[in-house]
């Protein structure tokens, strides 16, 4: 009888032979389901199929699968060797890697990416968020776009997000003179948008920065800002829940902002300000809240 260690090795080899002897389409389906990291490991079990993972129809490149993907060389190698679709690309680059994001975006725009999350990190007190490559707007198959700590580029020609359902912008900056209108255009090109989160969105321009948020299919809205927001909520018939965080700043169009939330059944409103600062801001409106649920919103005659 062979020793225990040898028996285990033989059993593992047998299992490997069975796995790699499966039909190609079945094996590709398995590799596509187990995640990129495990797909590469499984392919390495056989020299004949060591690059089999490169032939699967699509992959997800995400920190959620257990890999941090902080090394730019690892991402470069994967995008270079894999010619198929990249359905999900979720990365949180460190300082050394963040400069490579703009090298990856043109490739992703041609790989049918459906979910894109770029969470860059702040570095130092006077850190200026890097400007993204405009190819981010050519990722027309996106259903989820999550951008953090970056500068939004100018809008190119012939772009759009016809399938986008979730848009998350956190600590992003619009440097164009009409940056507020640029944000309005982005939202308008998302007819299926259901979830919109704007957290610490900054505009370089000063003065009149009014823009319209119009999204007929929007279900969830989150707004968090420290300075004058300028957004006008218009035609949100399907809005179910909204979270508004104004900290210690009460905007001059506060009443209009609340008027746009009349359809919401669940409203979370955070105000870290003296009630006296509200005088003159409501413009004859009255809001009645109970357990974070909007019961009534009416204008006082």
PDB file of C-alpha atoms in Angstrom:
ATOM      1  CA  UNK A   1       0.000   0.000   0.000  1.00  0.00           C
ATOM      2  CA  UNK A   2       1.435   3.413  -0.923  1.00  0.00           C
ATOM      3  CA  UNK A   3       2.142   5.882   1.902  1.00  0.00           C
ATOM      4  CA  UNK A   4      -0.597   8.421   2.851  1.00  0.00           C
ATOM      5  CA  UNK A   5       1.187  11.361   1.206  1.00  0.00           C
ATOM      6  CA  UNK A   6       1.480   9.468  -2.074  1.00  0.00           C
ATOM      7  CA  UNK A   7      -2.177   8.464  -1.939  1.00  0.00           C
ATOM      8  CA  UNK A   8      -3.205  12.126  -1.502  1.00  0.00           C
ATOM      9  CA  UNK A   9      -1.028  13.155  -4.452  1.00  0.00           C
ATOM     10  CA  UNK A  10      -2.506  10.451  -6.639  1.00  0.00           C
ATOM     11  CA  UNK A  11      -6.041  11.476  -5.646  1.00  0.00           C
ATOM     12  CA  UNK A  12      -5.313  15.118  -6.465  1.00  0.00           C
ATOM     13  CA  UNK A  13      -3.821  14.143  -9.848  1.00  0.00           C
ATOM     14  CA  UNK A  14      -6.874  12.033 -10.628  1.00  0.00           C
ATOM     15  CA  UNK A  15      -9.211  14.905  -9.751  1.00  0.00           C
ATOM     16  CA  UNK A  16      -7.150  17.221 -11.932  1.00  0.00           C
ATOM     17  CA  UNK A  17      -7.280  14.807 -14.852  1.00  0.00           C
ATOM     18  CA  UNK A  18     -11.070  14.546 -14.532  1.00  0.00           C
ATOM     19  CA  UNK A  19     -11.472  18.324 -14.403  1.00  0.00           C
ATOM     20  CA  UNK A  20      -9.209  19.068 -17.345  1.00  0.00           C
ATOM     21  CA  UNK A  21     -10.705  16.260 -19.394  1.00  0.00           C
ATOM     22  CA  UNK A  22     -14.070  18.003 -19.452  1.00  0.00           C
ATOM     23  CA  UNK A  23     -15.340  19.429 -22.749  1.00  0.00           C
ATOM     24  CA  UNK A  24     -13.906  22.840 -23.515  1.00  0.00           C
ATOM     25  CA  UNK A  25     -17.223  24.674 -23.247  1.00  0.00           C
ATOM     26  CA  UNK A  26     -17.955  23.081 -19.860  1.00  0.00           C
ATOM     27  CA  UNK A  27     -14.488  23.910 -18.557  1.00  0.00           C
ATOM     28  CA  UNK A  28     -14.778  27.498 -19.793  1.00  0.00           C
ATOM     29  CA  UNK A  29     -18.107  27.839 -17.992  1.00  0.00           C
ATOM     30  CA  UNK A  30     -16.532  26.598 -14.758  1.00  0.00           C
ATOM     31  CA  UNK A  31     -13.575  28.960 -15.093  1.00  0.00           C
ATOM     32  CA  UNK A  32     -15.927  31.882 -15.745  1.00  0.00           C
ATOM     33  CA  UNK A  33     -17.894  31.116 -12.578  1.00  0.00           C
ATOM     34  CA  UNK A  34     -15.072  30.591 -10.056  1.00  0.00           C
ATOM     35  CA  UNK A  35     -13.544  34.058 -10.414  1.00  0.00           C
ATOM     36  CA  UNK A  36     -10.345  35.256 -12.031  1.00  0.00           C
ATOM     37  CA  UNK A  37      -7.913  34.282  -9.289  1.00  0.00           C
ATOM     38  CA  UNK A  38      -9.188  30.690  -9.013  1.00  0.00           C
ATOM     39  CA  UNK A  39      -9.511  30.415 -12.796  1.00  0.00           C
ATOM     40  CA  UNK A  40      -5.796  31.171 -13.178  1.00  0.00           C
ATOM     41  CA  UNK A  41      -4.962  28.653 -10.453  1.00  0.00           C
ATOM     42  CA  UNK A  42      -7.083  25.929 -12.033  1.00  0.00           C
ATOM     43  CA  UNK A  43      -5.525  26.548 -15.441  1.00  0.00           C
ATOM     44  CA  UNK A  44      -2.071  26.151 -13.889  1.00  0.00           C
ATOM     45  CA  UNK A  45      -2.892  22.545 -12.946  1.00  0.00           C
ATOM     46  CA  UNK A  46      -2.057  21.466 -16.481  1.00  0.00           C
ATOM     47  CA  UNK A  47       0.748  22.696 -18.701  1.00  0.00           C
ATOM     48  CA  UNK A  48      -1.408  22.034 -21.721  1.00  0.00           C
ATOM     49  CA  UNK A  49      -4.082  24.386 -20.401  1.00  0.00           C
ATOM     50  CA  UNK A  50      -2.036  26.844 -18.375  1.00  0.00           C
ATOM     51  CA  UNK A  51      -3.466  29.731 -20.430  1.00  0.00           C
ATOM     52  CA  UNK A  52      -6.979  28.336 -20.646  1.00  0.00           C
ATOM     53  CA  UNK A  53      -8.332  31.204 -18.502  1.00  0.00           C
ATOM     54  CA  UNK A  54      -7.506  33.593 -21.350  1.00  0.00           C
ATOM     55  CA  UNK A  55     -10.139  31.909 -23.526  1.00  0.00           C
ATOM     56  CA  UNK A  56     -13.178  32.327 -21.268  1.00  0.00           C
ATOM     57  CA  UNK A  57     -15.823  34.703 -22.650  1.00  0.00           C
ATOM     58  CA  UNK A  58     -15.514  37.269 -19.857  1.00  0.00           C
ATOM     59  CA  UNK A  59     -13.828  37.989 -16.540  1.00  0.00           C
ATOM     60  CA  UNK A  60     -14.348  40.158 -13.462  1.00  0.00           C
ATOM     61  CA  UNK A  61     -11.340  42.096 -12.220  1.00  0.00           C
ATOM     62  CA  UNK A  62     -12.312  43.179  -8.749  1.00  0.00           C
ATOM     63  CA  UNK A  63     -10.935  43.468  -5.248  1.00  0.00           C
ATOM     64  CA  UNK A  64     -14.144  41.736  -4.150  1.00  0.00           C
ATOM     65  CA  UNK A  65     -12.793  38.367  -5.311  1.00  0.00           C
ATOM     66  CA  UNK A  66     -10.007  38.436  -2.744  1.00  0.00           C
ATOM     67  CA  UNK A  67      -7.326  40.220  -4.758  1.00  0.00           C
ATOM     68  CA  UNK A  68      -6.348  43.795  -3.951  1.00  0.00           C
ATOM     69  CA  UNK A  69      -4.982  44.393  -7.477  1.00  0.00           C
ATOM     70  CA  UNK A  70      -2.757  47.175  -6.184  1.00  0.00           C
ATOM     71  CA  UNK A  71       0.152  46.203  -8.440  1.00  0.00           C
ATOM     72  CA  UNK A  72      -0.250  47.954 -11.769  1.00  0.00           C
ATOM     73  CA  UNK A  73       1.857  45.233 -13.384  1.00  0.00           C
ATOM     74  CA  UNK A  74      -0.771  42.629 -12.454  1.00  0.00           C
ATOM     75  CA  UNK A  75      -3.575  44.631 -14.078  1.00  0.00           C
ATOM     76  CA  UNK A  76      -1.390  45.374 -17.108  1.00  0.00           C
ATOM     77  CA  UNK A  77      -0.618  41.692 -17.551  1.00  0.00           C
ATOM     78  CA  UNK A  78      -4.257  40.631 -17.323  1.00  0.00           C
ATOM     79  CA  UNK A  79      -5.560  43.269 -19.750  1.00  0.00           C
ATOM     80  CA  UNK A  80      -2.735  42.486 -22.167  1.00  0.00           C
ATOM     81  CA  UNK A  81      -3.204  38.709 -22.148  1.00  0.00           C
ATOM     82  CA  UNK A  82      -6.980  38.510 -21.925  1.00  0.00           C
ATOM     83  CA  UNK A  83      -8.763  39.538 -25.154  1.00  0.00           C
ATOM     84  CA  UNK A  84     -12.368  38.966 -24.031  1.00  0.00           C
ATOM     85  CA  UNK A  85     -14.945  41.028 -22.174  1.00  0.00           C
ATOM     86  CA  UNK A  86     -14.223  42.572 -18.778  1.00  0.00           C
ATOM     87  CA  UNK A  87     -17.648  42.690 -17.166  1.00  0.00           C
ATOM     88  CA  UNK A  88     -16.606  44.203 -13.861  1.00  0.00           C
ATOM     89  CA  UNK A  89     -13.558  46.341 -13.095  1.00  0.00           C
ATOM     90  CA  UNK A  90     -13.385  47.444  -9.460  1.00  0.00           C
ATOM     91  CA  UNK A  91     -10.051  48.787  -8.210  1.00  0.00           C
ATOM     92  CA  UNK A  92      -8.809  51.046  -5.418  1.00  0.00           C
ATOM     93  CA  UNK A  93      -5.381  52.148  -6.670  1.00  0.00           C
ATOM     94  CA  UNK A  94      -2.745  53.316  -4.238  1.00  0.00           C
ATOM     95  CA  UNK A  95      -0.503  56.313  -4.868  1.00  0.00           C
ATOM     96  CA  UNK A  96       1.925  54.360  -7.038  1.00  0.00           C
ATOM     97  CA  UNK A  97      -0.819  52.799  -9.161  1.00  0.00           C
ATOM     98  CA  UNK A  98      -3.310  55.645  -9.570  1.00  0.00           C
ATOM     99  CA  UNK A  99      -1.355  57.114 -12.475  1.00  0.00           C
ATOM    100  CA  UNK A 100      -2.036  53.983 -14.534  1.00  0.00           C
ATOM    101  CA  UNK A 101      -5.829  54.307 -14.435  1.00  0.00           C
ATOM    102  CA  UNK A 102      -5.871  56.415 -17.595  1.00  0.00           C
ATOM    103  CA  UNK A 103      -3.861  53.718 -19.376  1.00  0.00           C
ATOM    104  CA  UNK A 104      -6.549  51.141 -18.544  1.00  0.00           C
ATOM    105  CA  UNK A 105      -9.670  53.150 -19.404  1.00  0.00           C
ATOM    106  CA  UNK A 106      -9.256  53.101 -23.230  1.00  0.00           C
ATOM    107  CA  UNK A 107      -8.861  49.311 -23.098  1.00  0.00           C
ATOM    108  CA  UNK A 108     -11.897  48.899 -20.851  1.00  0.00           C
ATOM    109  CA  UNK A 109     -14.024  51.050 -23.149  1.00  0.00           C
ATOM    110  CA  UNK A 110     -13.438  48.439 -25.873  1.00  0.00           C
ATOM    111  CA  UNK A 111     -14.007  45.407 -23.626  1.00  0.00           C
ATOM    112  CA  UNK A 112     -17.704  45.880 -22.866  1.00  0.00           C
ATOM    113  CA  UNK A 113     -17.238  46.739 -19.186  1.00  0.00           C
ATOM    114  CA  UNK A 114     -20.586  46.747 -17.365  1.00  0.00           C
ATOM    115  CA  UNK A 115     -19.586  47.768 -13.846  1.00  0.00           C
ATOM    116  CA  UNK A 116     -16.747  50.248 -13.312  1.00  0.00           C
ATOM    117  CA  UNK A 117     -15.564  51.354  -9.877  1.00  0.00           C
ATOM    118  CA  UNK A 118     -12.493  53.562  -9.496  1.00  0.00           C
ATOM    119  CA  UNK A 119     -11.811  54.582  -5.926  1.00  0.00           C
ATOM    120  CA  UNK A 120      -8.660  56.647  -5.925  1.00  0.00           C
ATOM    121  CA  UNK A 121      -7.055  57.760  -2.682  1.00  0.00           C
ATOM    122  CA  UNK A 122      -6.174  61.200  -1.374  1.00  0.00           C
ATOM    123  CA  UNK A 123      -2.496  61.938  -0.801  1.00  0.00           C
ATOM    124  CA  UNK A 124      -1.637  64.962   1.301  1.00  0.00           C
ATOM    125  CA  UNK A 125      -3.481  68.133   2.270  1.00  0.00           C
ATOM    126  CA  UNK A 126      -3.140  69.827  -1.129  1.00  0.00           C
ATOM    127  CA  UNK A 127      -3.850  66.746  -3.188  1.00  0.00           C
ATOM    128  CA  UNK A 128      -5.586  67.469  -6.491  1.00  0.00           C
ATOM    129  CA  UNK A 129      -7.707  64.610  -7.850  1.00  0.00           C
ATOM    130  CA  UNK A 130      -6.283  63.291 -11.150  1.00  0.00           C
ATOM    131  CA  UNK A 131      -8.219  63.971 -14.324  1.00  0.00           C
ATOM    132  CA  UNK A 132      -9.714  60.848 -15.900  1.00  0.00           C
ATOM    133  CA  UNK A 133      -9.254  59.941 -19.550  1.00  0.00           C
ATOM    134  CA  UNK A 134     -12.327  60.866 -21.605  1.00  0.00           C
ATOM    135  CA  UNK A 135     -12.655  57.237 -22.754  1.00  0.00           C
ATOM    136  CA  UNK A 136     -14.594  56.671 -19.540  1.00  0.00           C
ATOM    137  CA  UNK A 137     -17.546  58.195 -21.430  1.00  0.00           C
ATOM    138  CA  UNK A 138     -17.196  55.620 -24.198  1.00  0.00           C
ATOM    139  CA  UNK A 139     -17.974  52.721 -21.861  1.00  0.00           C
ATOM    140  CA  UNK A 140     -21.481  52.631 -23.279  1.00  0.00           C
ATOM    141  CA  UNK A 141     -22.343  49.221 -21.804  1.00  0.00           C
ATOM    142  CA  UNK A 142     -22.035  50.402 -18.205  1.00  0.00           C
ATOM    143  CA  UNK A 143     -24.822  49.625 -15.762  1.00  0.00           C
ATOM    144  CA  UNK A 144     -22.831  50.817 -12.715  1.00  0.00           C
ATOM    145  CA  UNK A 145     -20.381  53.737 -12.594  1.00  0.00           C
ATOM    146  CA  UNK A 146     -18.716  54.515  -9.274  1.00  0.00           C
ATOM    147  CA  UNK A 147     -16.031  57.231  -9.289  1.00  0.00           C
ATOM    148  CA  UNK A 148     -14.219  58.536  -6.225  1.00  0.00           C
ATOM    149  CA  UNK A 149     -11.500  61.179  -5.758  1.00  0.00           C
ATOM    150  CA  UNK A 150     -10.999  62.192  -9.373  1.00  0.00           C
ATOM    151  CA  UNK A 151     -11.594  65.035 -11.825  1.00  0.00           C
ATOM    152  CA  UNK A 152     -14.224  64.581 -14.528  1.00  0.00           C
ATOM    153  CA  UNK A 153     -12.926  65.209 -18.078  1.00  0.00           C
ATOM    154  CA  UNK A 154     -14.672  67.229 -20.768  1.00  0.00           C
ATOM    155  CA  UNK A 155     -17.564  65.502 -22.491  1.00  0.00           C
ATOM    156  CA  UNK A 156     -16.508  64.083 -25.880  1.00  0.00           C
ATOM    157  CA  UNK A 157     -18.678  63.657 -28.953  1.00  0.00           C
ATOM    158  CA  UNK A 158     -20.932  60.640 -29.531  1.00  0.00           C
ATOM    159  CA  UNK A 159     -21.025  59.331 -25.993  1.00  0.00           C
ATOM    160  CA  UNK A 160     -23.761  58.136 -23.661  1.00  0.00           C
ATOM    161  CA  UNK A 161     -24.787  55.673 -20.952  1.00  0.00           C
ATOM    162  CA  UNK A 162     -28.032  54.138 -22.257  1.00  0.00           C
ATOM    163  CA  UNK A 163     -27.867  51.194 -19.828  1.00  0.00           C
ATOM    164  CA  UNK A 164     -26.603  52.927 -16.680  1.00  0.00           C
ATOM    165  CA  UNK A 165     -28.699  52.203 -13.594  1.00  0.00           C
ATOM    166  CA  UNK A 166     -26.392  53.361 -10.790  1.00  0.00           C
ATOM    167  CA  UNK A 167     -24.237  56.523 -10.790  1.00  0.00           C
ATOM    168  CA  UNK A 168     -22.062  57.253  -7.749  1.00  0.00           C
ATOM    169  CA  UNK A 169     -19.813  60.323  -7.663  1.00  0.00           C
ATOM    170  CA  UNK A 170     -17.861  60.867  -4.461  1.00  0.00           C
ATOM    171  CA  UNK A 171     -15.322  63.638  -3.910  1.00  0.00           C
ATOM    172  CA  UNK A 172     -15.137  64.414  -7.618  1.00  0.00           C
ATOM    173  CA  UNK A 173     -14.417  67.740  -9.272  1.00  0.00           C
ATOM    174  CA  UNK A 174     -15.731  69.397 -12.420  1.00  0.00           C
ATOM    175  CA  UNK A 175     -13.128  71.856 -13.688  1.00  0.00           C
ATOM    176  CA  UNK A 176     -14.925  73.062 -16.805  1.00  0.00           C
ATOM    177  CA  UNK A 177     -16.590  76.476 -16.669  1.00  0.00           C
ATOM    178  CA  UNK A 178     -19.960  74.826 -17.264  1.00  0.00           C
ATOM    179  CA  UNK A 179     -19.249  71.864 -14.988  1.00  0.00           C
ATOM    180  CA  UNK A 180     -22.673  72.038 -13.351  1.00  0.00           C
ATOM    181  CA  UNK A 181     -24.327  71.733 -16.761  1.00  0.00           C
ATOM    182  CA  UNK A 182     -21.918  68.925 -17.593  1.00  0.00           C
ATOM    183  CA  UNK A 183     -23.253  66.970 -14.607  1.00  0.00           C
ATOM    184  CA  UNK A 184     -26.798  67.642 -15.803  1.00  0.00           C
ATOM    185  CA  UNK A 185     -25.929  66.237 -19.230  1.00  0.00           C
ATOM    186  CA  UNK A 186     -24.433  63.091 -17.729  1.00  0.00           C
ATOM    187  CA  UNK A 187     -27.629  62.423 -15.776  1.00  0.00           C
ATOM    188  CA  UNK A 188     -29.838  63.187 -18.774  1.00  0.00           C
ATOM    189  CA  UNK A 189     -28.071  60.576 -20.896  1.00  0.00           C
ATOM    190  CA  UNK A 190     -29.018  57.822 -18.425  1.00  0.00           C
ATOM    191  CA  UNK A 191     -32.694  57.064 -19.166  1.00  0.00           C
ATOM    192  CA  UNK A 192     -32.653  53.919 -16.978  1.00  0.00           C
ATOM    193  CA  UNK A 193     -30.955  55.540 -13.974  1.00  0.00           C
ATOM    194  CA  UNK A 194     -32.399  54.211 -10.696  1.00  0.00           C
ATOM    195  CA  UNK A 195     -29.742  55.088  -8.104  1.00  0.00           C
ATOM    196  CA  UNK A 196     -27.961  58.470  -7.965  1.00  0.00           C
ATOM    197  CA  UNK A 197     -25.449  59.403  -5.247  1.00  0.00           C
ATOM    198  CA  UNK A 198     -23.667  62.740  -5.273  1.00  0.00           C
ATOM    199  CA  UNK A 199     -21.306  63.088  -2.313  1.00  0.00           C
ATOM    200  CA  UNK A 200     -18.970  66.082  -2.088  1.00  0.00           C
ATOM    201  CA  UNK A 201     -19.183  67.085  -5.734  1.00  0.00           C
ATOM    202  CA  UNK A 202     -17.232  70.272  -6.444  1.00  0.00           C
ATOM    203  CA  UNK A 203     -17.427  72.786  -9.272  1.00  0.00           C
ATOM    204  CA  UNK A 204     -14.551  75.061 -10.250  1.00  0.00           C
ATOM    205  CA  UNK A 205     -16.800  77.809 -11.591  1.00  0.00           C
ATOM    206  CA  UNK A 206     -18.455  80.430  -9.405  1.00  0.00           C
ATOM    207  CA  UNK A 207     -21.708  82.323  -9.680  1.00  0.00           C
ATOM    208  CA  UNK A 208     -24.927  80.838 -11.005  1.00  0.00           C
ATOM    209  CA  UNK A 209     -24.518  77.062 -10.923  1.00  0.00           C
ATOM    210  CA  UNK A 210     -28.106  75.924 -11.221  1.00  0.00           C
ATOM    211  CA  UNK A 211     -28.666  72.656 -13.025  1.00  0.00           C
ATOM    212  CA  UNK A 212     -31.550  70.225 -13.314  1.00  0.00           C
ATOM    213  CA  UNK A 213     -31.646  66.643 -12.068  1.00  0.00           C
ATOM    214  CA  UNK A 214     -34.225  64.938 -14.224  1.00  0.00           C
ATOM    215  CA  UNK A 215     -34.432  61.144 -14.087  1.00  0.00           C
ATOM    216  CA  UNK A 216     -37.864  59.576 -14.713  1.00  0.00           C
ATOM    217  CA  UNK A 217     -36.826  56.134 -13.398  1.00  0.00           C
ATOM    218  CA  UNK A 218     -34.865  57.280 -10.351  1.00  0.00           C
ATOM    219  CA  UNK A 219     -35.702  55.274  -7.204  1.00  0.00           C
ATOM    220  CA  UNK A 220     -32.964  56.253  -4.755  1.00  0.00           C
ATOM    221  CA  UNK A 221     -31.249  59.637  -4.350  1.00  0.00           C
ATOM    222  CA  UNK A 222     -28.374  60.599  -2.048  1.00  0.00           C
ATOM    223  CA  UNK A 223     -27.029  64.156  -1.831  1.00  0.00           C
ATOM    224  CA  UNK A 224     -24.232  65.265   0.485  1.00  0.00           C
ATOM    225  CA  UNK A 225     -22.630  68.670   0.067  1.00  0.00           C
ATOM    226  CA  UNK A 226     -20.904  71.391   2.096  1.00  0.00           C
ATOM    227  CA  UNK A 227     -21.358  74.367  -0.207  1.00  0.00           C
ATOM    228  CA  UNK A 228     -24.172  75.709  -2.352  1.00  0.00           C
ATOM    229  CA  UNK A 229     -25.602  72.799  -4.296  1.00  0.00           C
ATOM    230  CA  UNK A 230     -27.538  74.520  -7.074  1.00  0.00           C
ATOM    231  CA  UNK A 231     -29.353  71.384  -8.156  1.00  0.00           C
ATOM    232  CA  UNK A 232     -33.046  71.562  -9.041  1.00  0.00           C
ATOM    233  CA  UNK A 233     -34.949  68.299  -8.745  1.00  0.00           C
ATOM    234  CA  UNK A 234     -37.363  67.943 -11.622  1.00  0.00           C
ATOM    235  CA  UNK A 235     -39.641  65.091 -12.673  1.00  0.00           C
ATOM    236  CA  UNK A 236     -38.718  62.280 -10.295  1.00  0.00           C
ATOM    237  CA  UNK A 237     -42.053  60.418 -10.398  1.00  0.00           C
ATOM    238  CA  UNK A 238     -40.692  57.061  -9.222  1.00  0.00           C
ATOM    239  CA  UNK A 239     -38.532  58.360  -6.361  1.00  0.00           C
ATOM    240  CA  UNK A 240     -38.890  56.053  -3.356  1.00  0.00           C
ATOM    241  CA  UNK A 241     -36.141  57.089  -0.936  1.00  0.00           C
ATOM    242  CA  UNK A 242     -33.876  60.101  -0.536  1.00  0.00           C
ATOM    243  CA  UNK A 243     -31.052  60.975   1.853  1.00  0.00           C
ATOM    244  CA  UNK A 244     -30.030  64.642   2.031  1.00  0.00           C
ATOM    245  CA  UNK A 245     -27.018  65.643   4.131  1.00  0.00           C
ATOM    246  CA  UNK A 246     -26.461  69.411   4.220  1.00  0.00           C
ATOM    247  CA  UNK A 247     -24.196  69.582   7.281  1.00  0.00           C
ATOM    248  CA  UNK A 248     -24.043  73.200   8.470  1.00  0.00           C
ATOM    249  CA  UNK A 249     -24.992  74.792   5.174  1.00  0.00           C
ATOM    250  CA  UNK A 250     -28.567  75.619   4.224  1.00  0.00           C
ATOM    251  CA  UNK A 251     -28.869  76.433   0.547  1.00  0.00           C
ATOM    252  CA  UNK A 252     -30.848  79.398  -0.719  1.00  0.00           C
ATOM    253  CA  UNK A 253     -33.006  77.040  -2.783  1.00  0.00           C
ATOM    254  CA  UNK A 254     -33.717  74.747   0.158  1.00  0.00           C
ATOM    255  CA  UNK A 255     -37.480  74.942  -0.341  1.00  0.00           C
ATOM    256  CA  UNK A 256     -37.218  74.093  -4.021  1.00  0.00           C
ATOM    257  CA  UNK A 257     -34.969  71.188  -3.147  1.00  0.00           C
ATOM    258  CA  UNK A 258     -37.565  69.767  -0.781  1.00  0.00           C
ATOM    259  CA  UNK A 259     -40.324  70.347  -3.309  1.00  0.00           C
ATOM    260  CA  UNK A 260     -38.557  67.983  -5.671  1.00  0.00           C
ATOM    261  CA  UNK A 261     -38.731  65.219  -3.051  1.00  0.00           C
ATOM    262  CA  UNK A 262     -42.517  65.223  -2.731  1.00  0.00           C
ATOM    263  CA  UNK A 263     -42.778  61.764  -4.310  1.00  0.00           C
ATOM    264  CA  UNK A 264     -40.338  60.141  -1.869  1.00  0.00           C
ATOM    265  CA  UNK A 265     -41.874  57.779   0.685  1.00  0.00           C
ATOM    266  CA  UNK A 266     -38.694  57.621   2.781  1.00  0.00           C
ATOM    267  CA  UNK A 267     -36.704  60.765   3.481  1.00  0.00           C
ATOM    268  CA  UNK A 268     -33.584  61.107   5.615  1.00  0.00           C
ATOM    269  CA  UNK A 269     -32.665  64.738   6.184  1.00  0.00           C
ATOM    270  CA  UNK A 270     -29.557  65.724   8.146  1.00  0.00           C
ATOM    271  CA  UNK A 271     -29.037  69.343   9.122  1.00  0.00           C
ATOM    272  CA  UNK A 272     -26.263  70.375  11.499  1.00  0.00           C
ATOM    273  CA  UNK A 273     -27.354  74.002  11.758  1.00  0.00           C
ATOM    274  CA  UNK A 274     -29.120  76.452  14.029  1.00  0.00           C
ATOM    275  CA  UNK A 275     -32.894  76.505  13.314  1.00  0.00           C
ATOM    276  CA  UNK A 276     -32.639  80.292  13.092  1.00  0.00           C
ATOM    277  CA  UNK A 277     -30.608  79.821   9.903  1.00  0.00           C
ATOM    278  CA  UNK A 278     -33.704  78.301   8.333  1.00  0.00           C
ATOM    279  CA  UNK A 279     -35.642  81.576   8.529  1.00  0.00           C
ATOM    280  CA  UNK A 280     -36.333  82.827   5.046  1.00  0.00           C
ATOM    281  CA  UNK A 281     -35.150  79.598   3.446  1.00  0.00           C
ATOM    282  CA  UNK A 282     -38.488  77.759   3.429  1.00  0.00           C
ATOM    283  CA  UNK A 283     -40.335  80.371   1.387  1.00  0.00           C
ATOM    284  CA  UNK A 284     -43.734  79.574   2.813  1.00  0.00           C
ATOM    285  CA  UNK A 285     -43.409  75.770   2.758  1.00  0.00           C
ATOM    286  CA  UNK A 286     -44.114  73.355   5.557  1.00  0.00           C
ATOM    287  CA  UNK A 287     -42.606  69.878   5.866  1.00  0.00           C
ATOM    288  CA  UNK A 288     -44.096  67.279   8.204  1.00  0.00           C
ATOM    289  CA  UNK A 289     -41.897  64.264   8.955  1.00  0.00           C
ATOM    290  CA  UNK A 290     -42.616  61.178  11.004  1.00  0.00           C
ATOM    291  CA  UNK A 291     -40.126  58.347  11.545  1.00  0.00           C
ATOM    292  CA  UNK A 292     -38.146  59.451   8.486  1.00  0.00           C
ATOM    293  CA  UNK A 293     -41.228  58.934   6.301  1.00  0.00           C
ATOM    294  CA  UNK A 294     -42.685  61.917   4.471  1.00  0.00           C
ATOM    295  CA  UNK A 295     -46.374  62.123   5.421  1.00  0.00           C
ATOM    296  CA  UNK A 296     -47.193  65.494   3.952  1.00  0.00           C
ATOM    297  CA  UNK A 297     -45.529  68.297   2.074  1.00  0.00           C
ATOM    298  CA  UNK A 298     -47.620  71.311   1.293  1.00  0.00           C
ATOM    299  CA  UNK A 299     -47.389  75.023   0.696  1.00  0.00           C
ATOM    300  CA  UNK A 300     -48.824  77.264   3.380  1.00  0.00           C
ATOM    301  CA  UNK A 301     -51.291  79.785   1.971  1.00  0.00           C
TER     302      UNK A 301
END
